[in-house]
Coordinates of C-alpha atoms in Angstrom, one line a residue:
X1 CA 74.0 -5.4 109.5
X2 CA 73.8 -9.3 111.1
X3 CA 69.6 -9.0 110.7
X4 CA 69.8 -7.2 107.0
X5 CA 72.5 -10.6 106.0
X6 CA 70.0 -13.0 107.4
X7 CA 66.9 -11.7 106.0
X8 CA 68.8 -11.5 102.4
X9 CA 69.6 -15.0 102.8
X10 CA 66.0 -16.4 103.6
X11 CA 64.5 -14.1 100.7
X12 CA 67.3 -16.1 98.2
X13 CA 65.9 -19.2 100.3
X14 CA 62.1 -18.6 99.5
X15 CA 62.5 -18.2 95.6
X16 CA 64.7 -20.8 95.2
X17 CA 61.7 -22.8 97.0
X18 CA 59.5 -21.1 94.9
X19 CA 61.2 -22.0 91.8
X20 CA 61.4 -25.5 92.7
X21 CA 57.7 -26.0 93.7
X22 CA 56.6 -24.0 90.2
X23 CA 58.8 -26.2 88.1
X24 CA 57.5 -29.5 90.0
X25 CA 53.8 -28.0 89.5
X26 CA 54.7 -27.6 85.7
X27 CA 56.1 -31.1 85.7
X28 CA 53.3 -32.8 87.0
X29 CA 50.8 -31.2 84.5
X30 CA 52.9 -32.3 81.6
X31 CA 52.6 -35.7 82.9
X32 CA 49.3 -35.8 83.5
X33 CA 48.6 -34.4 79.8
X34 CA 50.6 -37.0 78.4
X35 CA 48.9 -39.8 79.8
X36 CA 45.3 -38.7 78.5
X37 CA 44.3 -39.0 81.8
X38 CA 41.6 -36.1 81.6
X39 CA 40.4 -36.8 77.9
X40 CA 37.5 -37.5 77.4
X41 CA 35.1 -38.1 74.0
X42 CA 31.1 -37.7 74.5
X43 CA 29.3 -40.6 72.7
X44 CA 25.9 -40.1 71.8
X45 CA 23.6 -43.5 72.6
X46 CA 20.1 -44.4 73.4
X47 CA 19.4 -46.0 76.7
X48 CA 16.2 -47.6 76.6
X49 CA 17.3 -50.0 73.2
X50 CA 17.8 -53.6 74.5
X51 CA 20.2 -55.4 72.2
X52 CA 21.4 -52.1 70.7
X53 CA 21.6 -49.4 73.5
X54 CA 20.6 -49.6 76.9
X55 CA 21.3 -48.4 80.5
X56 CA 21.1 -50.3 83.2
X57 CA 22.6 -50.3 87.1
X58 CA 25.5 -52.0 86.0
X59 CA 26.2 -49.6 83.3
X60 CA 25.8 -49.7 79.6
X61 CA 25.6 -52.4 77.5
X62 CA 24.3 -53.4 73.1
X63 CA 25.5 -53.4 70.2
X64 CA 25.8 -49.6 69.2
X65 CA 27.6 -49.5 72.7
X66 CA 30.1 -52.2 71.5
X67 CA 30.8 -50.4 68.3
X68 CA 31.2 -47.3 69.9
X69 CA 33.5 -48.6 72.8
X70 CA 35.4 -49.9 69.9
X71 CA 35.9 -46.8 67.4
X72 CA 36.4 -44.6 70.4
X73 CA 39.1 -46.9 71.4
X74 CA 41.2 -46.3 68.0
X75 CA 40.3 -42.7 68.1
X76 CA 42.5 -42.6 71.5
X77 CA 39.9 -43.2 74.1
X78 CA 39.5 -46.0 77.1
X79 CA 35.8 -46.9 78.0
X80 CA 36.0 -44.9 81.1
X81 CA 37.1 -42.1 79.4
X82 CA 33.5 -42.2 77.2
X83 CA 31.0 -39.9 78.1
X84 CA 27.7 -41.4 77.3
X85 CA 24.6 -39.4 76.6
X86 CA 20.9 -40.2 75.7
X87 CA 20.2 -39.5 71.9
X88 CA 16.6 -40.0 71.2
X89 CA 15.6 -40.2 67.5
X90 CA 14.1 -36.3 67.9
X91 CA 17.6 -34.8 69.3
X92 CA 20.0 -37.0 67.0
X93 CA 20.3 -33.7 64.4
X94 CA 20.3 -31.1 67.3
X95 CA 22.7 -32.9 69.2
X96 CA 25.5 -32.8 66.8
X97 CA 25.0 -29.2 65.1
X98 CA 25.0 -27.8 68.9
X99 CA 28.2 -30.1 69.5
X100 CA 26.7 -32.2 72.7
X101 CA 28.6 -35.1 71.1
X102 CA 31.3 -36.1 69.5
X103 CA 29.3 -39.3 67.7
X104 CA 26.2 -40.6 67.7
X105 CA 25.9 -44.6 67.5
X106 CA 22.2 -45.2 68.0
X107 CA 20.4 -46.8 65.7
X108 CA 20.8 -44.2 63.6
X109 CA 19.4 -45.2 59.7
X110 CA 21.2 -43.4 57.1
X111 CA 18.7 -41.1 54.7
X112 CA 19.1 -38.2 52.6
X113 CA 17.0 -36.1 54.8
X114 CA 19.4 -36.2 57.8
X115 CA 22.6 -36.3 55.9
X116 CA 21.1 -32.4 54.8
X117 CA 22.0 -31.9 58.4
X118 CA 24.8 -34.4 59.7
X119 CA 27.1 -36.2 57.9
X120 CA 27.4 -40.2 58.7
X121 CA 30.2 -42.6 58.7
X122 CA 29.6 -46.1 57.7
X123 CA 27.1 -48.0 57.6
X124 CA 28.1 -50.5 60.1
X125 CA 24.9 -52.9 59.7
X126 CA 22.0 -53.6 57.5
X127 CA 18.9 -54.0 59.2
X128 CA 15.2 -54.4 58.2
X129 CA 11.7 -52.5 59.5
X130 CA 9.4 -54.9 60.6
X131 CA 6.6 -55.3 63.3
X132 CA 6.6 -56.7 67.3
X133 CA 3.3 -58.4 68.1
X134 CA 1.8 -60.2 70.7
X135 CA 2.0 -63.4 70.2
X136 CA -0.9 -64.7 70.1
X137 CA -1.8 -62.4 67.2
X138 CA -2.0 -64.1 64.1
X139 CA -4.0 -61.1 62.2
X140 CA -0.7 -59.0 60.7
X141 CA 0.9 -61.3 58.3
X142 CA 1.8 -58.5 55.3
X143 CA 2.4 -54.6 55.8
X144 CA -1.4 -54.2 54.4
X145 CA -2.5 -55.8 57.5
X146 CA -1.6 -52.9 59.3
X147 CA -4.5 -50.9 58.2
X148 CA -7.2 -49.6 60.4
X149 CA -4.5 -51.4 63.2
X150 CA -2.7 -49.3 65.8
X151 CA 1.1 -48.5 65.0
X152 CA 2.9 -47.1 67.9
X153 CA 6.9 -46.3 67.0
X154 CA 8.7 -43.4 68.2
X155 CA 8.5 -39.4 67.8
X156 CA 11.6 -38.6 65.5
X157 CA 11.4 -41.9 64.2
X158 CA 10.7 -42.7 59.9
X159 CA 9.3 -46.2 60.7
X160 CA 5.3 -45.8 61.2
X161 CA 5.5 -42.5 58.9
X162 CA 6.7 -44.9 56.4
X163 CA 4.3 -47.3 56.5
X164 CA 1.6 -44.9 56.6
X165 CA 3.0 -43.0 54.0
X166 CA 3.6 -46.1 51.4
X167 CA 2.2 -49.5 52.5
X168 CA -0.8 -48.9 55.0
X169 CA -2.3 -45.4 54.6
X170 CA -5.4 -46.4 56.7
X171 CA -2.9 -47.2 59.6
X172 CA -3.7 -45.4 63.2
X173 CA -0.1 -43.7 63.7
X174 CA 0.1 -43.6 67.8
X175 CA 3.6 -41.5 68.5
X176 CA 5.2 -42.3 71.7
X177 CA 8.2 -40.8 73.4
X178 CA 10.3 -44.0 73.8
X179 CA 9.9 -47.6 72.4
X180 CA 9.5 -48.7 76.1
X181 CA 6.7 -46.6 76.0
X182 CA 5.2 -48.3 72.9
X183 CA 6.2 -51.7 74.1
X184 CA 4.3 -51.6 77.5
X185 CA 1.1 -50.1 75.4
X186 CA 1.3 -53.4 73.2
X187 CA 1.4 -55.5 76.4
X188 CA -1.8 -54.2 77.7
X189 CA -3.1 -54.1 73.7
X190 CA -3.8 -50.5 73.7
X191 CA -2.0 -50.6 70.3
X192 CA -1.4 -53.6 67.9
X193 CA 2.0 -53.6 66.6
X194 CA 5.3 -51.9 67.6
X195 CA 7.2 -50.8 64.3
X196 CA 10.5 -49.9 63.8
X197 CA 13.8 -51.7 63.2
X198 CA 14.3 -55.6 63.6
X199 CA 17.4 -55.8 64.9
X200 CA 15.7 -53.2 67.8
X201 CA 12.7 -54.9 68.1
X202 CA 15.1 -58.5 68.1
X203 CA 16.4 -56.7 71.5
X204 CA 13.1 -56.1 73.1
X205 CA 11.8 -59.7 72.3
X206 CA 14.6 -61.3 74.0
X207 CA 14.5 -59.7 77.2
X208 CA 13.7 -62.7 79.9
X209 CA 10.6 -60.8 81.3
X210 CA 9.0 -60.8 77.5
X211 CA 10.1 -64.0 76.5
X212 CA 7.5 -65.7 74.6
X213 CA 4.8 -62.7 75.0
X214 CA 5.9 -60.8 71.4
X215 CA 7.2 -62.2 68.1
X216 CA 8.7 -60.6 65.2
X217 CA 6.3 -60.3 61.7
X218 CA 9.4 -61.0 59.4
X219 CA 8.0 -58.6 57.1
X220 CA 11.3 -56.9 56.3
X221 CA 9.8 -53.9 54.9
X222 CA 12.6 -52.0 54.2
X223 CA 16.5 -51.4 54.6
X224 CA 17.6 -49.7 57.4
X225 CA 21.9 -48.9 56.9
X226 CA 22.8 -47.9 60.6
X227 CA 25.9 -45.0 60.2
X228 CA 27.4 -43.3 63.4
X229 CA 26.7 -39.5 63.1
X230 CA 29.1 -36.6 63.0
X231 CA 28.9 -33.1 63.2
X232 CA 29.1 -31.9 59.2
X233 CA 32.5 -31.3 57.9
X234 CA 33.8 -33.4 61.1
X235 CA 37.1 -35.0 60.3
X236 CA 35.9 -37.8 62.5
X237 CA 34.2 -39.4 59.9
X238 CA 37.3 -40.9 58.1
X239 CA 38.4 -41.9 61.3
X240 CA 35.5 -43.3 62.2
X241 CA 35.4 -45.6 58.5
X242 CA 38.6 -46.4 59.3
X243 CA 38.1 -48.1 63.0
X244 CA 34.9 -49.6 61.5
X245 CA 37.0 -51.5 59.1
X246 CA 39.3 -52.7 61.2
X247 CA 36.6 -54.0 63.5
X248 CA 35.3 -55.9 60.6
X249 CA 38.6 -56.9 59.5
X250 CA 39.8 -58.3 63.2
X251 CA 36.3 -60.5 63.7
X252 CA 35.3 -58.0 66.9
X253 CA 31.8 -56.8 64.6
X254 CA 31.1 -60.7 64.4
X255 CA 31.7 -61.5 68.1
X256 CA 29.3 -58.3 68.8
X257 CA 26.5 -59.4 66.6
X258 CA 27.0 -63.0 68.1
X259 CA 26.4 -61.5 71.6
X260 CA 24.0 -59.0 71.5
X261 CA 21.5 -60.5 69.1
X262 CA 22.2 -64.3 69.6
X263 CA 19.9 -64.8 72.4
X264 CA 16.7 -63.6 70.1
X265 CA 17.7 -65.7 67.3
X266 CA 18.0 -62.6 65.4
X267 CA 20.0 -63.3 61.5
X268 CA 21.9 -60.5 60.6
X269 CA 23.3 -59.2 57.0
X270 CA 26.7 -59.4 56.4
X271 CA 28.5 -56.5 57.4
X272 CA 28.0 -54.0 55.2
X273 CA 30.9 -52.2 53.3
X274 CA 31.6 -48.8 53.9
X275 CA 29.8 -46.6 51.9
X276 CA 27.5 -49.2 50.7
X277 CA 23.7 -47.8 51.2
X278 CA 20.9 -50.4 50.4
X279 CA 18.1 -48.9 48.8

């Protein structure tokens, strides 16, 4: 009878121990839920972009990466809680119909081709195609200049179809994967001109090992309205126009533009108003 009593006692014992441990357990997820500790938002970028998106050993730096550290920021996210992955022009579309991001902030021009397929918040800036040349070319001083030239920009990319399409039909399209790619073919002159945005090409320009081996043509061939991509029918995209405002509004667009395009002596538009697509 003395055993049975003990053995009661030390069952009552364990489950009240139990208990205890399940209800701490429960406490400590609750806790941890609350503090957004494991949220995280995946940001879609490119990473070979100098002045606009680009990975380096110190991490990830331009101004897409500004803009997005900043809307992900009123959407409830810290940086280290932003999950950045490579969007090359091809995948942009793919990308967000399969869900792989949450937004895309990559140099990403607004058209009514792609918003078939995505929809777009902004634009966020206004930027121009041009060309990057070697310097010491003198030879491409108009978009008709391009003819019978080698273009190089980007598979994915609308730039050098555009050109070829409507200013320089006799222009030698060369499709590369990246615009590193492109760039170090220009270096060693197996094409003649890089095309694609300025405020891109601003980027590559600036970069200490190119310094004063490219230059800009100033052609400023057409408007480029940079959105950030959604998935379609994402109620991010209000959201999104809404941080973007504020960003305007609280001088931290201006203070990215000054940074990340200062050093090439790059002009930019005004920010643009939301909604507002330049023709």
């Amino acid at each position: 009878m003395k055993l049975r009593k003990v053995t009661a006692a030390s069952a009552a014992a364990l489950v009240l121990a139990l208990t205890a441990t399940a209800c701490g357990g429960d406490d400590s997820k609750d806790d941890s839920g609350s503090s957004g500790g494991d949220k995280k938002i995946a940001v879609g970028i490119k990473f070979d972009q100098p002045g606009i998106g680009q990975k380096t050993p110190q991490g990830y730096s331009g101004f897409d990466v500004d803009v997005a550290t900043y809307v992900a920021k009123k959407l409830g996210y810290n940086a280290d809680q932003i999950e950045w992955k490579e969007s090359k022009s091809a995948d942009r579309e793919t990308m967000l119909q399969r869900g792989d991001v949450d937004f895309i902030a990559a140099s990403y021009s607004i058209n009514p081709e792609r918003e078939k397929k995505v929809d777009f918040a902004g634009p966020y800036l206004l930027a121009h195609q041009d060309v990057l040349v070697r310097a010491d070319d003198d030879s491409i001083k108009s978009a008709a200049d391009l003819n019978k030239k080698k273009l190089c920009s980007v598979t994915g990319s609308t730039s050098a179809q555009n050109i070829k399409d409507k200013l320089a039909p006799d222009a030698d399209l060369q499709k590369y994967p990246t615009y590193s790619a492109c760039l170090t073919g220009l270096q060693n002159k197996a094409i003649d001109a890089l095309t694609t945005d300025d405020s891109i090409l601003a980027g590559y320009a600036a970069q200490d090992q190119f310094k004063g081996k490219f230059k800009l043509g100033g052609l400023k061939m057409t408007n480029e309205n940079y959105g950030i991509g959604v998935k379609e029918g994402s109620d991010l995209k209000a959201k999104i126009n809404k941080a973007l405002e504020e960003m305007v509004a609280d001088g931290s667009w201006q203070k990215a533009v000054e940074k990340n395009f200062g050093p090439a002596n790059y002009k930019a538009e005004a920010a643009p108003k939301i909604g507002d697509i330049k023709s």
